[in-house]
Coordinates of C-alpha atoms in Angstrom, one line a residue:
M950 CA 2.4 16.9 -6.9
D951 CA 4.5 16.9 -4.0
T952 CA 4.0 19.4 -1.4
P953 CA 6.4 20.8 1.2
E954 CA 5.6 18.9 4.0
N955 CA 5.8 15.7 2.1
E956 CA 9.0 16.4 0.1
H957 CA 11.5 14.4 2.9
F958 CA 9.7 10.8 1.8
R959 CA 12.6 10.5 -0.6
D960 CA 15.1 10.9 1.9
T961 CA 13.5 8.3 4.9
L962 CA 11.7 4.7 4.9
G963 CA 8.3 5.0 6.1
T964 CA 9.3 1.9 8.6
M965 CA 11.8 3.9 10.3
T966 CA 11.7 7.2 12.8
E967 CA 13.7 10.2 12.8
E968 CA 15.8 8.2 15.5
G969 CA 16.7 5.4 13.1
K970 CA 14.7 3.0 15.0
R971 CA 12.3 0.3 13.5
A972 CA 8.6 2.1 12.9
W973 CA 6.1 -0.7 13.4
V974 CA 3.6 -1.0 10.6
Y975 CA 0.1 -1.9 11.5
P976 CA -1.8 -2.2 8.0
K977 CA -5.8 -1.8 8.2
K978 CA -7.2 -5.2 7.2
P979 CA -7.6 -4.7 3.5
S980 CA -11.1 -5.8 1.4
G981 CA -12.4 -5.2 -1.9
K982 CA -13.0 -6.7 -5.2
L983 CA -8.7 -7.0 -6.1
Y984 CA -8.0 -8.2 -2.6
Q985 CA -10.6 -11.0 -3.3
Y986 CA -9.1 -11.8 -6.5
R987 CA -5.5 -12.1 -4.9
K988 CA -6.7 -14.2 -2.1
Y989 CA -8.0 -16.6 -4.8
V990 CA -4.4 -16.7 -6.8
S991 CA -2.8 -16.8 -2.8
Y992 CA -4.6 -20.0 -2.3
I993 CA -4.0 -21.6 -5.6
L994 CA -0.5 -21.0 -5.5
L995 CA -0.3 -22.1 -1.9
A996 CA -1.9 -25.3 -3.0
F997 CA 0.8 -25.6 -5.3
L998 CA 3.6 -25.0 -3.3
F999 CA 2.2 -27.3 -0.8
A1000 CA 1.4 -30.2 -3.0
A1001 CA 4.5 -30.2 -5.9
P1002 CA 6.9 -32.4 -3.8
F1003 CA 3.9 -34.4 -3.1
V1004 CA 3.4 -35.1 -6.8
K1005 CA 5.1 -37.5 -9.0
I1006 CA 5.2 -38.3 -12.6
N1007 CA 6.5 -41.3 -14.2
G1008 CA 7.5 -41.7 -10.8
N1009 CA 9.7 -38.4 -10.7
Q1010 CA 9.1 -35.8 -8.1
F1011 CA 7.2 -32.9 -9.6
L1012 CA 9.5 -30.6 -8.3
L1013 CA 12.9 -31.2 -6.5
F1014 CA 16.2 -29.4 -6.0
N1015 CA 18.4 -31.3 -4.7
V1016 CA 21.5 -29.5 -4.5
L1017 CA 23.9 -31.7 -2.8
E1018 CA 23.3 -34.8 -4.5
R1019 CA 23.1 -32.8 -7.6
R1020 CA 19.7 -34.3 -8.7
F1021 CA 16.5 -31.9 -10.0
N1022 CA 13.4 -32.5 -11.0
L1023 CA 11.6 -29.8 -12.7
L1024 CA 7.7 -30.8 -14.0
G1025 CA 8.6 -34.1 -13.5
F1026 CA 11.5 -34.1 -15.8
P1027 CA 15.2 -35.8 -14.2
F1028 CA 17.9 -33.2 -14.9
W1029 CA 21.4 -34.1 -13.9
P1030 CA 24.6 -32.0 -13.3
Q1031 CA 25.4 -33.1 -17.1
D1032 CA 22.4 -31.1 -18.2
F1033 CA 23.4 -27.7 -16.7
Y1034 CA 23.7 -25.7 -19.7
L1035 CA 19.7 -26.2 -19.9
F1036 CA 19.4 -24.4 -16.0
V1037 CA 21.5 -21.3 -17.4
I1038 CA 19.0 -21.1 -20.6
M1039 CA 16.4 -21.7 -17.9
M1040 CA 17.8 -18.7 -15.7
L1041 CA 18.6 -16.3 -18.4
I1042 CA 14.9 -16.7 -19.4
G1043 CA 13.9 -16.4 -16.0
V1044 CA 15.9 -13.2 -16.1
V1045 CA 14.5 -11.5 -19.1
F1046 CA 10.8 -12.3 -18.3
I1047 CA 11.8 -10.4 -14.9
I1048 CA 12.9 -7.7 -16.8
F1049 CA 10.3 -7.7 -19.8
F1050 CA 7.5 -8.1 -17.1
T1051 CA 8.8 -5.3 -14.8
A1052 CA 9.1 -2.7 -17.4
A1053 CA 5.8 -3.5 -18.7
F1054 CA 3.7 -3.9 -15.4
G1055 CA 6.1 -3.1 -12.5
R1056 CA 6.3 -4.8 -9.3
I1057 CA 3.1 -6.9 -9.8
F1058 CA 4.8 -9.9 -9.5
C1059 CA 5.7 -8.6 -5.7
G1060 CA 2.0 -8.6 -4.6
W1061 CA 0.6 -11.5 -6.6
I1062 CA 2.9 -13.8 -7.2
C1063 CA 6.0 -13.6 -4.8
P1064 CA 6.0 -16.2 -1.6
Q1065 CA 6.9 -13.8 0.8
T1066 CA 4.2 -11.4 0.2
I1067 CA 1.7 -14.5 0.0
F1068 CA 2.7 -16.2 3.6
M1069 CA 2.7 -13.1 4.9
E1070 CA 0.0 -11.3 3.7
M1071 CA -2.5 -14.0 3.5
V1072 CA -1.6 -16.5 6.0
F1073 CA 0.2 -14.7 9.2
R1074 CA -1.5 -11.4 8.6
R1075 CA -4.9 -12.8 8.4
I1076 CA -4.1 -14.9 11.8
E1077 CA -2.9 -11.6 13.5
Y1078 CA -6.2 -9.8 12.3
W1079 CA -8.1 -12.9 14.2
I1080 CA -6.1 -12.6 17.4
D1081 CA -5.0 -9.2 17.6
G1082 CA -8.1 -7.2 15.8
D1083 CA -7.6 -5.0 12.8
R1084 CA -5.2 -2.0 12.9
G1085 CA -6.7 0.4 15.8
A1086 CA -6.9 -3.0 18.2
Q1087 CA -3.4 -4.1 17.4
I1088 CA -2.1 -0.3 18.0
R1089 CA -3.6 -0.4 21.7
L1090 CA -2.7 -4.0 22.2
A1091 CA 1.2 -3.0 21.2
K1092 CA 1.2 -0.1 23.8
Q1093 CA -0.8 -1.9 26.4
K1094 CA 1.2 -3.0 29.5
W1095 CA 2.0 -6.7 29.8
D1096 CA -0.9 -8.2 31.5
A1097 CA -2.8 -11.5 31.1
E1098 CA -4.8 -10.4 27.8
K1099 CA -1.7 -9.3 26.1
I1100 CA 0.6 -12.2 27.4
R1101 CA -2.2 -14.7 25.9
K1102 CA -2.3 -13.0 22.8
R1103 CA 1.3 -12.6 22.2
V1104 CA 2.0 -16.5 23.5
L1105 CA -0.7 -17.6 21.4
K1106 CA 0.3 -16.2 18.1
W1107 CA 4.0 -16.7 18.8
I1108 CA 2.6 -20.6 18.8
I1109 CA 0.6 -20.8 15.6
F1110 CA 3.4 -18.5 14.0
F1111 CA 6.1 -21.1 15.1
V1112 CA 4.0 -24.4 13.8
I1113 CA 3.1 -22.7 10.4
S1114 CA 7.1 -21.8 10.1
F1115 CA 7.8 -25.5 11.2
L1116 CA 5.3 -26.7 8.2
I1117 CA 6.9 -24.3 5.6
A1118 CA 10.3 -25.5 6.8
N1119 CA 9.4 -29.3 6.3
I1120 CA 7.9 -28.6 2.7
F1121 CA 10.8 -27.0 1.6
L1122 CA 13.0 -29.7 3.0
A1123 CA 11.3 -31.8 0.9
Y1124 CA 11.9 -29.8 -2.4
F1125 CA 15.6 -30.5 -1.4
I1126 CA 15.8 -33.9 -0.3
G1127 CA 12.5 -35.1 -1.9
S1128 CA 9.4 -36.1 -0.3
D1129 CA 10.1 -39.9 0.3
R1130 CA 13.1 -39.2 2.1
L1131 CA 11.3 -36.7 4.3
I1132 CA 8.3 -39.2 5.2
Q1133 CA 11.0 -41.9 5.6
Y1134 CA 12.7 -39.6 8.1
V1135 CA 9.8 -38.8 9.8
F1136 CA 8.8 -42.5 10.5
E1137 CA 12.4 -43.3 11.1
G1138 CA 12.2 -40.6 14.1
P1139 CA 13.8 -37.5 14.1
L1140 CA 16.6 -38.5 16.3
D1141 CA 17.9 -41.2 13.9
H1142 CA 18.8 -38.0 11.5
V1143 CA 20.2 -35.2 13.6
S1144 CA 21.8 -33.2 11.0
T1145 CA 18.2 -33.4 8.7
L1146 CA 16.8 -32.1 12.0
I1147 CA 19.1 -29.2 12.6
S1148 CA 18.4 -28.2 9.3
L1149 CA 14.9 -28.3 9.6
F1150 CA 14.9 -26.1 12.6
I1151 CA 17.3 -23.3 10.8
F1152 CA 14.7 -23.3 8.3
T1153 CA 11.9 -22.9 10.8
G1154 CA 14.0 -20.1 12.7
V1155 CA 14.8 -18.6 9.9
F1156 CA 11.1 -18.3 8.2
Y1157 CA 9.6 -17.2 12.3
F1158 CA 12.2 -14.7 12.1
I1159 CA 10.9 -13.3 8.7
F1160 CA 7.2 -13.4 9.3
A1161 CA 7.4 -12.7 12.8
W1162 CA 9.5 -9.8 12.8
F1163 CA 11.2 -8.7 9.7
R1164 CA 8.5 -8.7 7.7
E1165 CA 8.1 -5.8 5.2
Q1166 CA 11.8 -5.5 5.6
V1167 CA 12.6 -8.3 3.3
C1168 CA 10.8 -6.5 0.6
I1169 CA 12.4 -3.0 1.5
I1170 CA 15.9 -3.9 2.7
A1171 CA 16.7 -7.2 1.6
C1172 CA 15.3 -8.5 -1.9
P1173 CA 17.1 -7.0 -4.7
Y1174 CA 14.0 -7.1 -7.1
G1175 CA 12.9 -3.8 -5.3
R1176 CA 16.2 -1.8 -6.3
L1177 CA 16.0 -3.7 -9.8
Q1178 CA 12.6 -1.9 -10.4
G1179 CA 14.4 1.5 -10.1
V1180 CA 16.2 1.3 -13.4
L1181 CA 13.7 -0.6 -15.5
L1182 CA 10.6 1.4 -14.9
D1183 CA 9.8 4.4 -17.3
N1184 CA 7.0 6.6 -17.7
K1185 CA 5.2 4.1 -19.7
S1186 CA 5.3 1.1 -17.4
I1187 CA 2.2 0.4 -15.6
V1188 CA 2.1 0.5 -12.1
V1189 CA 0.1 1.1 -8.9
A1190 CA -0.5 4.9 -9.5
Y1191 CA -2.2 7.8 -7.5
D1192 CA -4.1 10.2 -10.4
H1193 CA -2.5 13.2 -8.7
K1194 CA -4.0 15.7 -12.2
R1195 CA -7.5 14.3 -10.6
G1196 CA -6.4 13.8 -6.8
E1197 CA -4.9 17.7 -6.7
K1198 CA -6.3 19.8 -9.3
E1199 CA -6.0 23.6 -8.9
V1200 CA -6.5 23.5 -5.3
G1201 CA -5.2 20.6 -3.8
R1202 CA -6.1 18.0 -1.5
A1203 CA -8.8 19.0 0.9
K1204 CA -10.9 17.1 3.6
F1205 CA -14.6 16.2 2.3
K1206 CA -17.2 18.5 3.6
K1207 CA -21.0 17.4 2.9
N1208 CA -23.0 19.1 0.3
E1209 CA -19.6 21.2 -0.9
D1210 CA -19.1 21.7 -4.4
R1211 CA -15.7 20.5 -4.8
E1212 CA -15.6 21.0 -8.9
A1213 CA -16.6 24.7 -8.2
S1214 CA -14.3 24.8 -5.4
G1215 CA -11.2 23.8 -7.4
K1216 CA -10.4 20.9 -4.5
G1217 CA -9.1 17.5 -6.2
D1218 CA -11.0 14.6 -5.4
C1219 CA -8.3 13.6 -2.7
I1220 CA -10.1 14.3 0.2
D1221 CA -7.1 13.3 2.7
C1222 CA -8.5 10.8 4.6
F1223 CA -5.2 8.8 4.7
Q1224 CA -6.8 5.2 4.4
C1225 CA -4.7 4.4 1.1
V1226 CA -1.6 4.8 4.0
N1227 CA -3.8 3.1 6.5
V1228 CA -3.9 0.1 4.7
C1229 CA -0.4 -0.1 3.2
P1230 CA 1.8 -3.1 4.1
T1231 CA 4.8 -1.3 3.9
G1232 CA 4.1 2.1 5.5
I1233 CA 4.1 4.3 2.5
D1234 CA 1.8 7.1 1.3
I1235 CA 0.9 6.2 -2.6
R1236 CA 0.4 10.0 -3.6
N1237 CA 4.4 10.5 -3.4
G1238 CA 4.2 8.6 -6.5
T1239 CA 6.0 5.5 -7.3
Q1240 CA 8.5 4.1 -4.6
L1241 CA 11.0 1.6 -3.9
E1242 CA 8.7 0.1 -0.9
C1243 CA 5.8 -0.4 -2.9
V1244 CA 4.8 -4.1 -3.9
N1245 CA 1.8 -3.5 -6.1
C1246 CA -0.3 -5.3 -3.7
T1247 CA -3.3 -3.2 -4.7
A1248 CA -4.8 -2.7 -1.2
C1249 CA -4.3 1.0 -1.6
I1250 CA -6.7 0.9 -4.8
D1251 CA -9.4 -0.9 -3.0
E1252 CA -9.2 1.4 -0.4
C1253 CA -9.2 4.3 -2.1
D1254 CA -12.3 3.2 -4.3
T1255 CA -14.5 2.5 -1.3
I1256 CA -13.9 5.9 0.2
M1257 CA -14.8 7.3 -3.5
E1258 CA -18.0 5.4 -3.3
A1259 CA -18.8 6.5 0.1
V1260 CA -18.5 10.4 -0.9
N1261 CA -19.8 9.9 -4.3
L1262 CA -16.8 10.8 -6.4
P1263 CA -15.7 8.6 -9.2
K1264 CA -13.5 5.4 -8.6
G1265 CA -10.2 5.1 -9.9
L1266 CA -8.4 7.7 -8.2
I1267 CA -5.7 5.5 -7.7
R1268 CA -5.3 2.6 -10.0
Y1269 CA -3.3 0.6 -12.6
A1270 CA -1.7 3.4 -14.6
S1271 CA 1.3 4.7 -16.4
E1272 CA 2.9 8.3 -16.0
E1273 CA 1.8 8.9 -19.3
N1274 CA -1.7 7.5 -18.6
I1275 CA -2.0 10.0 -16.1
E1276 CA -0.5 13.2 -17.7
K1277 CA -1.5 12.6 -21.1
K1278 CA -4.2 9.9 -20.8
E1279 CA -1.7 7.9 -23.1
P1280 CA -3.0 4.3 -23.5
F1281 CA -0.7 1.3 -22.7
K1282 CA 1.6 0.2 -25.8
F1283 CA 3.7 -2.2 -26.8
T1284 CA 7.1 -0.3 -26.9
P1285 CA 9.9 -0.7 -28.8
R1286 CA 11.7 -1.9 -25.9
L1287 CA 9.3 -4.6 -24.8
K1288 CA 9.9 -5.9 -28.3
G1289 CA 13.2 -6.3 -28.1
Y1290 CA 12.6 -8.1 -24.8
T1291 CA 9.8 -10.5 -26.0
A1292 CA 12.4 -11.0 -29.2
V1293 CA 14.9 -12.3 -26.8
L1294 CA 12.5 -14.4 -24.6
V1295 CA 11.1 -16.0 -27.8
I1296 CA 14.8 -17.0 -28.9
L1297 CA 15.7 -18.4 -26.1
I1298 CA 12.5 -20.2 -25.5
G1299 CA 12.8 -22.0 -29.2
V1300 CA 16.1 -22.5 -28.0
L1301 CA 15.4 -24.7 -25.1
S1302 CA 12.4 -26.4 -26.3
G1303 CA 15.2 -27.6 -29.3
L1304 CA 17.5 -28.8 -27.0
L1305 CA 14.9 -30.4 -24.5
F1306 CA 13.7 -32.2 -27.5
L1307 CA 17.0 -33.5 -28.2
R1308 CA 18.2 -34.2 -24.6
S1309 CA 18.5 -38.1 -24.5
D1310 CA 17.3 -40.0 -22.0
V1311 CA 20.8 -42.0 -21.6
E1312 CA 24.1 -40.1 -22.2
A1313 CA 27.2 -41.7 -23.0
S1314 CA 30.5 -40.2 -22.0
I1315 CA 33.4 -42.3 -23.5
L1316 CA 37.1 -41.2 -22.7
R1317 CA 40.8 -42.3 -23.7
L1318 CA 42.7 -44.1 -20.9
P1319 CA 44.9 -41.4 -19.5
G1320 CA 48.7 -42.5 -20.1
Q1321 CA 47.7 -44.8 -23.2
L1322 CA 48.6 -44.6 -27.1
Y1323 CA 47.6 -47.3 -28.8
E1324 CA 48.8 -51.0 -29.7
H1325 CA 49.7 -52.5 -32.6
K1326 CA 48.0 -56.2 -32.7
D1327 CA 48.3 -58.8 -36.0
G1328 CA 46.7 -58.4 -38.9
N1329 CA 47.6 -55.0 -38.9
I1330 CA 45.1 -54.1 -36.5
I1331 CA 45.4 -51.0 -34.0
S1332 CA 43.9 -51.1 -30.8
N1333 CA 42.9 -48.0 -28.1
V1334 CA 41.3 -48.6 -24.9
F1335 CA 38.9 -46.0 -23.4
T1336 CA 36.8 -45.7 -20.3
Y1337 CA 33.0 -45.3 -20.6
K1338 CA 30.1 -43.6 -18.3
L1339 CA 26.8 -44.3 -19.2
L1340 CA 24.2 -42.2 -17.2
N1341 CA 20.5 -43.0 -16.9
K1342 CA 17.8 -40.2 -16.4
T1343 CA 15.0 -42.0 -16.6
T1344 CA 13.1 -44.2 -13.5
K1345 CA 13.5 -47.6 -15.5
N1346 CA 16.5 -49.8 -15.7
I1347 CA 18.0 -49.7 -19.4
E1348 CA 19.1 -53.4 -20.0
D1349 CA 20.9 -55.0 -22.7
I1350 CA 23.5 -52.2 -23.4
H1351 CA 26.1 -52.7 -26.4
F1352 CA 28.2 -50.7 -28.3
K1353 CA 28.6 -50.6 -32.4
L1354 CA 31.4 -48.8 -34.1
K1355 CA 29.8 -46.8 -37.1
S1356 CA 32.7 -45.5 -38.4
P1357 CA 35.3 -46.3 -39.5
K1358 CA 34.7 -49.7 -39.6
G1359 CA 35.8 -51.9 -36.8
K1360 CA 35.4 -53.9 -33.4
I1361 CA 34.2 -53.2 -30.4
H1362 CA 35.1 -55.2 -27.0
T1363 CA 33.8 -54.4 -23.6
V1364 CA 35.9 -55.8 -20.4
K1365 CA 32.8 -56.6 -18.3
Q1366 CA 31.2 -59.7 -19.1
G1367 CA 27.6 -60.9 -19.5
E1368 CA 24.9 -58.3 -20.0
L1369 CA 25.2 -54.5 -19.3
T1370 CA 22.6 -53.0 -17.4
V1371 CA 22.4 -49.0 -16.0
P1372 CA 20.1 -48.8 -13.2
A1373 CA 16.9 -46.5 -12.9
Q1374 CA 18.7 -42.9 -12.0
D1375 CA 22.3 -44.2 -11.6
L1376 CA 25.6 -44.5 -13.3
A1377 CA 27.2 -47.5 -14.8
E1378 CA 31.1 -47.0 -15.9
G1379 CA 33.6 -49.5 -17.1
T1380 CA 36.4 -50.3 -20.0
L1381 CA 36.4 -50.8 -23.4
F1382 CA 38.6 -51.5 -26.5
I1383 CA 38.3 -50.4 -29.9
E1384 CA 40.2 -52.3 -33.0
I1385 CA 40.3 -50.6 -36.3
N1386 CA 42.6 -51.9 -39.1
N1387 CA 45.3 -49.5 -40.0
A1388 CA 44.2 -49.0 -43.6
A1389 CA 41.3 -47.6 -42.6
L1390 CA 43.1 -44.9 -40.7
S1391 CA 43.9 -41.3 -42.2
G1392 CA 46.6 -40.7 -39.8
D1393 CA 47.7 -40.5 -36.2
K1394 CA 44.3 -39.0 -35.1
N1395 CA 40.8 -40.0 -36.6
R1396 CA 37.2 -39.5 -35.1
A1397 CA 35.5 -43.0 -34.5
V1398 CA 31.9 -42.3 -34.2
I1399 CA 30.4 -44.9 -31.4
E1400 CA 26.7 -46.2 -31.0
V1401 CA 25.0 -47.2 -27.6
Y1402 CA 22.5 -49.7 -28.2
S1403 CA 19.5 -51.1 -25.9
G1404 CA 18.3 -54.3 -27.1
E1405 CA 17.6 -53.2 -30.6
D1406 CA 17.0 -49.5 -30.4
L1407 CA 19.8 -47.0 -30.7
I1408 CA 19.6 -44.7 -27.9
E1409 CA 22.8 -42.6 -27.7
T1410 CA 25.6 -41.6 -30.3
T1411 CA 29.2 -40.4 -29.4
S1412 CA 32.8 -39.8 -31.3
V1413 CA 35.9 -40.2 -29.9
T1414 CA 39.7 -39.5 -30.9
F1415 CA 41.3 -42.7 -32.1
L1416 CA 44.8 -42.8 -32.3
G1417 CA 47.0 -44.6 -34.7
P1418 CA 50.5 -44.4 -36.4
R1419 CA 51.5 -41.2 -37.9
S1420 CA 51.5 -41.3 -41.7
Y1421 CA 54.5 -39.9 -43.8
K1422 CA 53.0 -39.6 -47.0

């Protein structure tokens, strides 16, 4: 229920004053059951984030996104530019999953899983509480003159923030250039790798700027996901919601009075204590309804439950609920829209699984040498010249490579003498000749199927267009 004095919230940001200046948010230190759960989830995700670049499977880094060298590892499986179609499908799966999850559960990803929220609330904000104190102490310190105490606290906090930002930057760099190379650069000395050092300080500066100053503005201004949820949510979506039916009732909100019968007076269960506002990390009043700034962090739920328990009123005034659940007591339903998203998601995952299953460790690319047609040899033999490229996606050398012509019958000769080997995670290329009897050809363009073997093992099959004399039959 919107009252006249708070209707202006739709046209303003909680982190901006009427003069258009930044209104700094000093959230109260959260506590409660859901906050404890969030801490467990956050610490697990932080451990994963810091460990993933240093974990290896079959010699491959668990996660690697080397854009410059176009090398990628996902869950220990190496991917190359030739596998770009797999990334496209993975991105589509990610987009559909986000749409599905948001339509069902709102912005819960932001409050529980997003790295920005985890670092801000579970790392930097907790350090700030340790140094500056809780909400009231932080407000007093901000207004305090620059005396010895304020300088000491500010410098200590800024140094710690910079060190943590530098550490995070190193971890992110390990994802982009590889942990082995990062460790190598550290031992060789940063001055031997100035370009990498510059990149490292740029990352550090960005992280420091975000967590020391920009903070919740990332979620409100920069992140597109907050705006995306506006078109994905409906009255059936589960979000962090204020039960205005119970909180307002007939009379509306009112301060708590001891020994008062609120039921008889018609006053709502909301005692207008503003603790849900004080604890919010984005500075909003959840009682105004679902808002762009809300990241579903559940701090207001814990705080409201604590207050309700203190005044002997039922918990759950603020809770995970849909608009329909509050208005009509309707339980959560798996709507046709969610079923449609699920069907698309299952299909995409099935396609990706099939493509991953069919994906070979060696990819062969055989192309006709530009500008060459065919050569007529003795014995009615037609010869074509091709170039080949063999990409080894594994961490082991593939040895004793040779080619066989599956159809039509003929011979393949490689220019390279001796045993052909493709190094681990590398490329081998060369030239080969295919010779086929003209009697086996059916025209000027023929499909020739080539098999690639490593010893006795067939590792890849590909096809080329073989040119021959035009038939005038």
